[in-house]
Short mmCIF file of C-alpha atoms (C1' of nucleotides) in Angstrom, two decimals:
data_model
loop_
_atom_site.label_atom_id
_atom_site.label_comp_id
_atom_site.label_asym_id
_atom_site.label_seq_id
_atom_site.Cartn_x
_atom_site.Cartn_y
_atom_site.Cartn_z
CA UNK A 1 57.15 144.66 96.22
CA UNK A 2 59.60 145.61 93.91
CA UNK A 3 62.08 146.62 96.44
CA UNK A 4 62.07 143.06 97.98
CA UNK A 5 62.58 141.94 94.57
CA UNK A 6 65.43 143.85 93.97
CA UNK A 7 67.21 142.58 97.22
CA UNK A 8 66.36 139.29 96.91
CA UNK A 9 68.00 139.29 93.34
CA UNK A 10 71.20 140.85 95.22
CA UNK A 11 70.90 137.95 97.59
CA UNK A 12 71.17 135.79 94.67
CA UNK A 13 73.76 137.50 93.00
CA UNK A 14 75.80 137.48 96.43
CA UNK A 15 75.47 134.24 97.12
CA UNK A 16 76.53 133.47 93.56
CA UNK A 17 79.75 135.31 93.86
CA UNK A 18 80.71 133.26 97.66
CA UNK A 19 80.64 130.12 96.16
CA UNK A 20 81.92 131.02 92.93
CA UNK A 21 84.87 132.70 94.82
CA UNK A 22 85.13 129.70 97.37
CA UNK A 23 85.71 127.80 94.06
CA UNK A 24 88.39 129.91 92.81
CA UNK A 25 90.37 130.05 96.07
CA UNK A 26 90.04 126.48 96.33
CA UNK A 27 91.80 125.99 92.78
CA UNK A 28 93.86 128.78 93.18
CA UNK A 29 95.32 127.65 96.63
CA UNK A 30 93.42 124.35 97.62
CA UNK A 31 90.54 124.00 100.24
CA UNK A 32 93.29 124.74 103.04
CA UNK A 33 93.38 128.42 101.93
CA UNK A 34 89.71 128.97 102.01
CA UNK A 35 89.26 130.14 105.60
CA UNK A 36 85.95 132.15 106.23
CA UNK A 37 88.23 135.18 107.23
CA UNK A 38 89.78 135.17 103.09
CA UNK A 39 86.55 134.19 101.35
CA UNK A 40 84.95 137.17 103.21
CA UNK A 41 87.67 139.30 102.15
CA UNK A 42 87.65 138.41 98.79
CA UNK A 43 83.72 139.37 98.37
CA UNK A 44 84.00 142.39 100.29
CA UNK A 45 81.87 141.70 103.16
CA UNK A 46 82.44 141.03 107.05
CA UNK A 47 82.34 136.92 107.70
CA UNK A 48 79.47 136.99 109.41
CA UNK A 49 78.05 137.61 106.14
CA UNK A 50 78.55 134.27 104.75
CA UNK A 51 76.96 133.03 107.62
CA UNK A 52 73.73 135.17 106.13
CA UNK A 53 73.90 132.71 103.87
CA UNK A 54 75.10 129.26 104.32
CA UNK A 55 75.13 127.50 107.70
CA UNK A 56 78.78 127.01 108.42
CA UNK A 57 81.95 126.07 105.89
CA UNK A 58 80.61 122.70 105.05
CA UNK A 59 77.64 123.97 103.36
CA UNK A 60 79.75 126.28 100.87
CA UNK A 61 81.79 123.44 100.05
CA UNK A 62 78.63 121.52 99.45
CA UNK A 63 77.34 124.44 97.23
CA UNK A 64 80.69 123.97 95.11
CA UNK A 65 80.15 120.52 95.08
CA UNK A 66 76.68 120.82 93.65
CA UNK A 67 77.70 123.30 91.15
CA UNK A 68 80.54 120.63 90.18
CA UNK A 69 78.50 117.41 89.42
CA UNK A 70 76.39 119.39 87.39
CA UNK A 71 79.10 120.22 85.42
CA UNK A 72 80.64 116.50 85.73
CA UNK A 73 77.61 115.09 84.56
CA UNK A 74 77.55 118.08 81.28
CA UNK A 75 80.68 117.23 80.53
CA UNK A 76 80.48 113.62 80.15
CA UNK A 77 77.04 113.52 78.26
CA UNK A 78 78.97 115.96 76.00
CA UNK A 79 81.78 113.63 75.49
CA UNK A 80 79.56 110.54 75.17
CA UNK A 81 77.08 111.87 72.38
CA UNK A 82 80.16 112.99 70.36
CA UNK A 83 81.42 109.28 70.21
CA UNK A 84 79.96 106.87 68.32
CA UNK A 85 79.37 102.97 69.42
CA UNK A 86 79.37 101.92 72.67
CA UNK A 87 82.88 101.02 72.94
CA UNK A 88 84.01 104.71 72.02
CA UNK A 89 81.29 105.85 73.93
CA UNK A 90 82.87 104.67 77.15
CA UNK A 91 86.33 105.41 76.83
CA UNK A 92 85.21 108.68 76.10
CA UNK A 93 83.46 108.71 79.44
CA UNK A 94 86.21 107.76 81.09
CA UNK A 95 88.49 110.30 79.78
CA UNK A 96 85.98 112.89 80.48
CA UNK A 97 85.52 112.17 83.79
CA UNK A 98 89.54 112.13 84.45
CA UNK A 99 89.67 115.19 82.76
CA UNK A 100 87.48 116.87 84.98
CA UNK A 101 88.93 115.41 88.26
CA UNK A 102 92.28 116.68 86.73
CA UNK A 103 91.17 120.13 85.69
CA UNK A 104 88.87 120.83 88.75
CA UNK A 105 91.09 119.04 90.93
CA UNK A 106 89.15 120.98 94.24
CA UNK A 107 85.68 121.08 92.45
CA UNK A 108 86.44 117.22 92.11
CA UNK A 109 87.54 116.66 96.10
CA UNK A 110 84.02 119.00 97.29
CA UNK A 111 82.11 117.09 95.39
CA UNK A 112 83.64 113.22 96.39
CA UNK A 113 86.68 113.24 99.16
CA UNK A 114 85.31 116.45 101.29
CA UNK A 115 82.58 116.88 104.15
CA UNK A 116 79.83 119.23 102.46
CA UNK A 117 76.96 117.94 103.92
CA UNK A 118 75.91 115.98 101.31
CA UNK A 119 73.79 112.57 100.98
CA UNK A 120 74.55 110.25 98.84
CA UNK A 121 72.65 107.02 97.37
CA UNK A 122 69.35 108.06 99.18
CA UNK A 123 66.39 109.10 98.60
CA UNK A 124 67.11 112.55 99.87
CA UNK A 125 70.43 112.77 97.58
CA UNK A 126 70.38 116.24 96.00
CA UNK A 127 69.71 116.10 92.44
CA UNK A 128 72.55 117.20 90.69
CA UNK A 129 74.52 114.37 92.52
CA UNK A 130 71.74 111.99 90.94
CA UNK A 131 72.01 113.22 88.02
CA UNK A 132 75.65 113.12 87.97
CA UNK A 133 75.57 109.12 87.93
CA UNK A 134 72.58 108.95 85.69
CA UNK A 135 74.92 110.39 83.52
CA UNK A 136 77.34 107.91 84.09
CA UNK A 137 74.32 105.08 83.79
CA UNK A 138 73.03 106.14 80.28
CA UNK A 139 76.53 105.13 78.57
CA UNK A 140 77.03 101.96 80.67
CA UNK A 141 74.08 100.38 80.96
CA UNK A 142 74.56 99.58 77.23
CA UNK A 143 77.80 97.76 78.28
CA UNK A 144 77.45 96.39 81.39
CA UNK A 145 76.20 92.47 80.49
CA UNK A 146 73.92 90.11 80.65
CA UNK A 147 72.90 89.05 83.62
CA UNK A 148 74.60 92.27 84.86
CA UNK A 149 72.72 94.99 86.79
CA UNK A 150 73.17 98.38 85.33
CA UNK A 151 73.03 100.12 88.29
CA UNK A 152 76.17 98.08 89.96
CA UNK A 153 77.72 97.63 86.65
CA UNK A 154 77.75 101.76 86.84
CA UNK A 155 79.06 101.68 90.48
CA UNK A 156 82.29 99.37 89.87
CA UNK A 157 82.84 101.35 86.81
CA UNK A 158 82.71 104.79 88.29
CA UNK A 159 84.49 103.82 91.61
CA UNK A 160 87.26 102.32 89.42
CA UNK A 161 87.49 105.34 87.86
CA UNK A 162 87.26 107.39 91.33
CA UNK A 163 90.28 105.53 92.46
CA UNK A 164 92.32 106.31 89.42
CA UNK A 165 91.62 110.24 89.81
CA UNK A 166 92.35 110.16 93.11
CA UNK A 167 95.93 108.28 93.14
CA UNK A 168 96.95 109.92 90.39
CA UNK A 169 95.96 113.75 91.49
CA UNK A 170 97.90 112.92 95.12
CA UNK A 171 100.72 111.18 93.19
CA UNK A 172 100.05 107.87 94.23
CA UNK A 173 100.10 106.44 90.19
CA UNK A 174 102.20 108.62 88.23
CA UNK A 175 100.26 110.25 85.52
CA UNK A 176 102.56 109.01 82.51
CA UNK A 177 100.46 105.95 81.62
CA UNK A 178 96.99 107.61 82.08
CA UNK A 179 95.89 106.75 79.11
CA UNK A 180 97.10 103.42 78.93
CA UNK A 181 95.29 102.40 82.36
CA UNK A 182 91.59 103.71 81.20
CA UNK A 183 92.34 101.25 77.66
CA UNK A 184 92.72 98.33 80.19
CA UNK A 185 89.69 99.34 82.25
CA UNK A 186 87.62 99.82 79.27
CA UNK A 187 88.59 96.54 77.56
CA UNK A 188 87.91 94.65 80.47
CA UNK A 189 84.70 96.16 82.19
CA UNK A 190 83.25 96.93 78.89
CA UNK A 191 81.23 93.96 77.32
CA UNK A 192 80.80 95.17 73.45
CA UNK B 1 127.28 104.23 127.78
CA UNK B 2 124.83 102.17 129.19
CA UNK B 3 122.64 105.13 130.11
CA UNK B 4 122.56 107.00 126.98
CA UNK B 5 121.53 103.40 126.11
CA UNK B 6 118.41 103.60 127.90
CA UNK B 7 117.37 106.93 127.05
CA UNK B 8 117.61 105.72 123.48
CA UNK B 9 115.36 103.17 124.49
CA UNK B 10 112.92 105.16 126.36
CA UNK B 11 112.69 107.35 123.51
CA UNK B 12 111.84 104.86 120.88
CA UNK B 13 109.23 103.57 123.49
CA UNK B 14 107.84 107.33 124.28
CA UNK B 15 107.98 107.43 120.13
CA UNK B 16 105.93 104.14 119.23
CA UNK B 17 103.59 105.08 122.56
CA UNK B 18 102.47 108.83 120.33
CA UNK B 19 102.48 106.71 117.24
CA UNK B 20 99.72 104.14 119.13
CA UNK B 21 98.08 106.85 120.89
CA UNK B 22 97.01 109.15 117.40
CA UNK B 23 95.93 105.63 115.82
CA UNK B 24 94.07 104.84 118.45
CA UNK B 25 92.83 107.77 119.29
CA UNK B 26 91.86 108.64 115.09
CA UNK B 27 89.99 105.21 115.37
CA UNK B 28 88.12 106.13 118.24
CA UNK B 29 87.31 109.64 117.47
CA UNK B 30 88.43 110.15 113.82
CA UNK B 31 91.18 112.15 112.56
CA UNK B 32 89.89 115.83 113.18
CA UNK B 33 89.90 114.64 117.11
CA UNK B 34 93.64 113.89 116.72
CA UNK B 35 94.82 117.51 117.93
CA UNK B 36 98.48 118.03 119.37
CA UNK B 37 97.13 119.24 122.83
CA UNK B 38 94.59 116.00 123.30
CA UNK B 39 97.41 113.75 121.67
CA UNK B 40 99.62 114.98 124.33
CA UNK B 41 97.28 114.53 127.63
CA UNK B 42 96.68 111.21 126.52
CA UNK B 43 100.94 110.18 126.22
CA UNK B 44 100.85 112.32 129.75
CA UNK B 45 103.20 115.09 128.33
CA UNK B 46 103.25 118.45 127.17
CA UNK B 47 102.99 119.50 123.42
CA UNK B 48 106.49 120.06 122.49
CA UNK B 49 107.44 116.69 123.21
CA UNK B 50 105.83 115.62 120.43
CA UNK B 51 107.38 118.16 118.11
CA UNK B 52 110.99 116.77 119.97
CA UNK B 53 109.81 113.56 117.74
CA UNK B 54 108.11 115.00 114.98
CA UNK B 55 108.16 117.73 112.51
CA UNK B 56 104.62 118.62 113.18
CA UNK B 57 101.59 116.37 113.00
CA UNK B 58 101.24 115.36 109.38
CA UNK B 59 104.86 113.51 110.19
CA UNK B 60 102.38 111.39 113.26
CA UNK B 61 99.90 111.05 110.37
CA UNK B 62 102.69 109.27 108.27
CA UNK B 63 103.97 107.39 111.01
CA UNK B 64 100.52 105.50 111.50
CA UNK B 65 100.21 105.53 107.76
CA UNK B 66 103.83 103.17 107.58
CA UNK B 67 102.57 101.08 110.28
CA UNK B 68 99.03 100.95 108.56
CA UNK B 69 100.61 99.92 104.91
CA UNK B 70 102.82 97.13 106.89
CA UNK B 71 99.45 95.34 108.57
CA UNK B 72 97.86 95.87 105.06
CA UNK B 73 101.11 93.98 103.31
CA UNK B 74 100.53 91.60 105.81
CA UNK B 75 96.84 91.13 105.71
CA UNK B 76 97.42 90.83 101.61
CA UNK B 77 99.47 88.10 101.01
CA UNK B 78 98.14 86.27 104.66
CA UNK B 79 94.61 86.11 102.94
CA UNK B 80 96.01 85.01 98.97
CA UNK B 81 98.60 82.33 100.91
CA UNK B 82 95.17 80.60 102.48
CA UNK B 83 93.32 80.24 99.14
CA UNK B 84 94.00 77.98 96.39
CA UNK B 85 93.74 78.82 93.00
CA UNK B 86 94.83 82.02 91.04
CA UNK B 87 91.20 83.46 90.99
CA UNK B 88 90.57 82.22 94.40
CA UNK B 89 93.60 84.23 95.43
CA UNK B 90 92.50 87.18 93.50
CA UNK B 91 89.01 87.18 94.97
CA UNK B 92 90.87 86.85 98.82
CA UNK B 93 93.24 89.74 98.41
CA UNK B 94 90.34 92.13 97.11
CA UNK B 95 88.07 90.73 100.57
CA UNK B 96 90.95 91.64 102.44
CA UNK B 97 91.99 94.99 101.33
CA UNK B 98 88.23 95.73 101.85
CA UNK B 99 88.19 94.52 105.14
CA UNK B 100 91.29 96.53 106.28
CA UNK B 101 89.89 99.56 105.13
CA UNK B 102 86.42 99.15 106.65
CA UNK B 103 88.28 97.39 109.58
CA UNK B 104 90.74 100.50 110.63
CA UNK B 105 89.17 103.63 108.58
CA UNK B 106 91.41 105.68 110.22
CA UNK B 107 94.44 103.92 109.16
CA UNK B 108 93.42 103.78 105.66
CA UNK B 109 92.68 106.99 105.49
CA UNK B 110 96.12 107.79 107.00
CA UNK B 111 97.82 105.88 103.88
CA UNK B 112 95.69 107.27 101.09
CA UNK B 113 93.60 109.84 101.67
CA UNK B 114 95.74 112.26 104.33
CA UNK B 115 98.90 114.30 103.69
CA UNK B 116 101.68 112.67 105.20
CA UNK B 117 104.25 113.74 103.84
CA UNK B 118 104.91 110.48 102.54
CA UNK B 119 106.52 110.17 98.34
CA UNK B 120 104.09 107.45 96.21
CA UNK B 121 105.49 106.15 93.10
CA UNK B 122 109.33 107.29 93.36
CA UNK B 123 112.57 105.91 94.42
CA UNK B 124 112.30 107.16 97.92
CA UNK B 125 109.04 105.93 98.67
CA UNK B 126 109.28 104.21 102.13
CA UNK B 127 110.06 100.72 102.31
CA UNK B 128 106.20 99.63 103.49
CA UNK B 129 104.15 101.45 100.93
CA UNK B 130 106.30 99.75 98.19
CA UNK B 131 105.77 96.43 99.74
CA UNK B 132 102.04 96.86 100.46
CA UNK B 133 102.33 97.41 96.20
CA UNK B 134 104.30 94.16 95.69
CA UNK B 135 101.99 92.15 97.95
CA UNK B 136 99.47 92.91 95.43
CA UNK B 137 101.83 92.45 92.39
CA UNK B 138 102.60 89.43 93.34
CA UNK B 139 99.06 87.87 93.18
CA UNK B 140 97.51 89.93 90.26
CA UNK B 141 100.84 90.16 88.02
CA UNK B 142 99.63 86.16 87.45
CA UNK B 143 96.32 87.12 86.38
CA UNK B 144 97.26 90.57 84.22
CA UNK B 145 97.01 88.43 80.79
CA UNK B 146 99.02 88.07 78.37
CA UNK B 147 100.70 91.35 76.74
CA UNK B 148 99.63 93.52 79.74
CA UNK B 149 102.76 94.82 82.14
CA UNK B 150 101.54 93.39 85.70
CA UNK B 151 102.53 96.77 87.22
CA UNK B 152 99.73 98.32 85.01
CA UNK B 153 97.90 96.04 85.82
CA UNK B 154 97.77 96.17 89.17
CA UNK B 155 97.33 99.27 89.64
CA UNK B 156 94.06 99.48 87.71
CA UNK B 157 92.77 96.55 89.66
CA UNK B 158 94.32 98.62 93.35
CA UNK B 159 92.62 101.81 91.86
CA UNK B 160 89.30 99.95 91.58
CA UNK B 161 89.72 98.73 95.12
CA UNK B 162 90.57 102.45 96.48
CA UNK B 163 87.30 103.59 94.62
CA UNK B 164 85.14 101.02 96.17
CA UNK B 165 86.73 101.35 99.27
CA UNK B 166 86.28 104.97 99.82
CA UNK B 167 83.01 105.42 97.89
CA UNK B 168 81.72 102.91 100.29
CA UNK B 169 82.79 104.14 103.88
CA UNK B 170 81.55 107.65 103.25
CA UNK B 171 78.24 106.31 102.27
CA UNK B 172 78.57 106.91 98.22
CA UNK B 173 78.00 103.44 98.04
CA UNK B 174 75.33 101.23 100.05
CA UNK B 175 77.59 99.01 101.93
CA UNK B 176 75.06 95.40 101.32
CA UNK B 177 75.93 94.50 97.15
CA UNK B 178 79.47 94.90 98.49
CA UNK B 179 80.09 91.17 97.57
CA UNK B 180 78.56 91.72 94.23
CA UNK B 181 80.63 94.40 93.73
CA UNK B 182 83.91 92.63 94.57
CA UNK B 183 82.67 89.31 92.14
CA UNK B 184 82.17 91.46 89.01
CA UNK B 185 85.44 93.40 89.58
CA UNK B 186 86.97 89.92 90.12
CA UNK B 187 85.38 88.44 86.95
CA UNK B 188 85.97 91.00 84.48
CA UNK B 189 89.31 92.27 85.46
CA UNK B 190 91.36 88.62 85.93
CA UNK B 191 91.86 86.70 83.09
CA UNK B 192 92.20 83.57 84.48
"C1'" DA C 1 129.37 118.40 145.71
"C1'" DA C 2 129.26 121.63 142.00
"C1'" DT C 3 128.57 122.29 137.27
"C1'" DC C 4 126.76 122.07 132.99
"C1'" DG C 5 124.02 120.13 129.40
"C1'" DA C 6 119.98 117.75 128.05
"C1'" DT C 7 115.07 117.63 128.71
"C1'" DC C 8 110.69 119.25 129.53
"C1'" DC C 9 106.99 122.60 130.54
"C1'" DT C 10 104.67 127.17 130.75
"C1'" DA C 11 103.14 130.65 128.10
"C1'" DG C 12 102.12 132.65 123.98
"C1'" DC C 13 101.84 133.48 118.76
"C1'" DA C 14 98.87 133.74 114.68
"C1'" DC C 15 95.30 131.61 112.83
"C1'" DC C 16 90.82 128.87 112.58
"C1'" DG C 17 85.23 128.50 112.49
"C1'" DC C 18 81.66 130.75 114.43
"C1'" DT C 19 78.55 134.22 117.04
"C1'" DA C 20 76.71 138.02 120.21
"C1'" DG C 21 75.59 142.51 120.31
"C1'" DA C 22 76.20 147.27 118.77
"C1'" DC C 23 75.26 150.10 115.01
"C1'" DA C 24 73.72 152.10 110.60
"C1'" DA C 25 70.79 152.32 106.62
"C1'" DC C 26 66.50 152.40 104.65
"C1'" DG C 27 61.36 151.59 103.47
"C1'" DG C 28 56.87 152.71 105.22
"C1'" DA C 29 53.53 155.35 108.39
"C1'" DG C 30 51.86 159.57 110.14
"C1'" DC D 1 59.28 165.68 105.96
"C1'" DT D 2 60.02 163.37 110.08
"C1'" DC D 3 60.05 159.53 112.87
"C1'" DC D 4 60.00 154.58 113.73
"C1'" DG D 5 61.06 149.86 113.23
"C1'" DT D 6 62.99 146.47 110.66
"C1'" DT D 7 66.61 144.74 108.17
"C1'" DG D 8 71.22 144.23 107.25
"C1'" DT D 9 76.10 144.62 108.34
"C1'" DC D 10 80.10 145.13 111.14
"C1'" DT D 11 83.27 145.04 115.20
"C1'" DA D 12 84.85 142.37 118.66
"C1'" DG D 13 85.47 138.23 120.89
"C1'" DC D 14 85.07 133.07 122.25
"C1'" DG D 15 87.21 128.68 122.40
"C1'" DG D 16 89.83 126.03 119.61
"C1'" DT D 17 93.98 124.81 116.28
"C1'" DG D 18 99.30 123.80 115.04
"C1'" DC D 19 103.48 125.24 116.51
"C1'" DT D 20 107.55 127.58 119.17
"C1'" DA D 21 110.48 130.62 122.24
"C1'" DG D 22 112.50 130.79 126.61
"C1'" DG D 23 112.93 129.63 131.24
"C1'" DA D 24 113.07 125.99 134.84
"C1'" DT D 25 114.41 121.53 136.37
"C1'" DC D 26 116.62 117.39 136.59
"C1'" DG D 27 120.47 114.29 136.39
"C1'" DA D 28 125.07 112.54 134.68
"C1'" DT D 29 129.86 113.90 134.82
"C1'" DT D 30 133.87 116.02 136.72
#
DNA sequence: AATCGATCCTAGCACCGCTAGACAACGGAG
DNA sequence: CTCCGTTGTCTAGCGGTGCTAGGATCGATT
């Protein structure tokens, strides 16, 4: 018994270390760079290996991306209970969640620009990913209206903000006036 | 002369046919379908005659993406032109950037989402991609409000429009409170 | 008609994701 | 303690990718 125990821990502990390298690769040298021949380098194992443990590429990336919203939705919680009133509340999501897409820039594209398998807005929508936009709900429900449903309220909000990480990370809005574009989003989505 | 003429002309034809053929061909099949050696059966030459035209294939990626951000320009201002009003106008452009990006995936993904080599934001951007910009400035600079730079502005309001447009087509947003979606972003953002 | 340059294709490089099948290591049974 | 069978890992290879070197072929010019 105690044996299988031990090598299922190792499993664990393997599997652990692909997708945590997978993730450093990726920031290190973007997605491109993560080939199944490096990433089984890196670990010290043959490829077939990985394959041991995750289906095919996609489902590593999915693993990072699953690992990322759970940070995404950590770190904007965090930001949001530090602030206090509504208003403050939601800028300080927004800047959280721009910070992370700009300091996990390939954490950021597994999770929402990248094929990792992943359903989204069903029922069958993995529960970090839920939890990610609950996250995003519990600080803009309080500002989304009357009349207003939360839940699309949330999904303007948080696309706005998905097109603003995205332009700016590939260079399409230069970066200068960051904060100056998530003051006019805030002012005029927000209802305080 | 007169035949170095015509080969100048059969090249530019042989050059718009490899254009048409990957944007047809990435709307039929997606992008990751779009490889050099099917690309080339379809034009009914060999590989290297596409390189004779191109740097390599991200250059065929930004070739569609130029064409794609002219159509866009066009669809832009052909949609605010037909409606009366400034929030009327507003309302059409953000229908019709929608539509063009659920209407030709491929193509929008070519502009935004793909590396092709193109420059965003700088002084040598290509001539399209700054236009597809100013058909947009030119319909939301008159709804930015007072004290806010229209170029700010708009691209807020384009960033919004780039989240909802790529949240929805890979299924991070369900596709039917689309409408709503564009009427709240319309109501909050314009100051009309 | 012969020549010479432009044009195009065949063949191949290094790399990709993925997998079949050989091989070794190791826990449990006799 | 030895043997067996399972489990785990690796080597080698498949068909595909973007891209390119070098030879053949074609056609305009002399």
């Amino acid at each position: 018994m105690s044996v299988q125990e031990r090598k299922e821990r190792e499993r664990a502990h393997r599997e652990r270390l692909i997708v945590a390298t997978a993730r450093e690769l990726a920031e290190q040298q973007g997605w491109d760079a993560v080939t199944t021949r490096r990433l089984a380098e890196r670990i010290e194992y043959s490829q077939p290996v990985l394959y041991s443990h995750f289906r095919g590429k996609r489902e590593i990336i999915g693993a990072v991306a699953l690992e990322g919203a759970t940070e995404l939705a950590a770190a904007v919680r965090a930001a949001t209970s530090a602030a206090d009133g509504p208003r403050a509340k939601v800028t300080a999501l927004a800047h959280a969640y721009l910070d992370f897409a700009t300091d996990n820039p390939a954490v950021y594209d597994a999770i929402f620009q990248l094929d990792g398998g992943l359903a989204f807005a069903r029922e069958d929508t993995p529960e970090p990913l839920k939890d990610a936009f609950a996250a995003l709900l519990e600080t803009l429900a309080v500002v989304a209206g009357d009349g207003v449903h939360p839940g699309l309220f949330t999904e303007v909000f948080w696309a706005a903000l998905h097109g603003l990480a995205t332009l700016t990370r590939v260079g399409r809005l230069p970066p200068a006036e960051a904060g100056r574009r998530v003051e006019l989003l805030v002012d005029r989505l927000a209802i305080v």
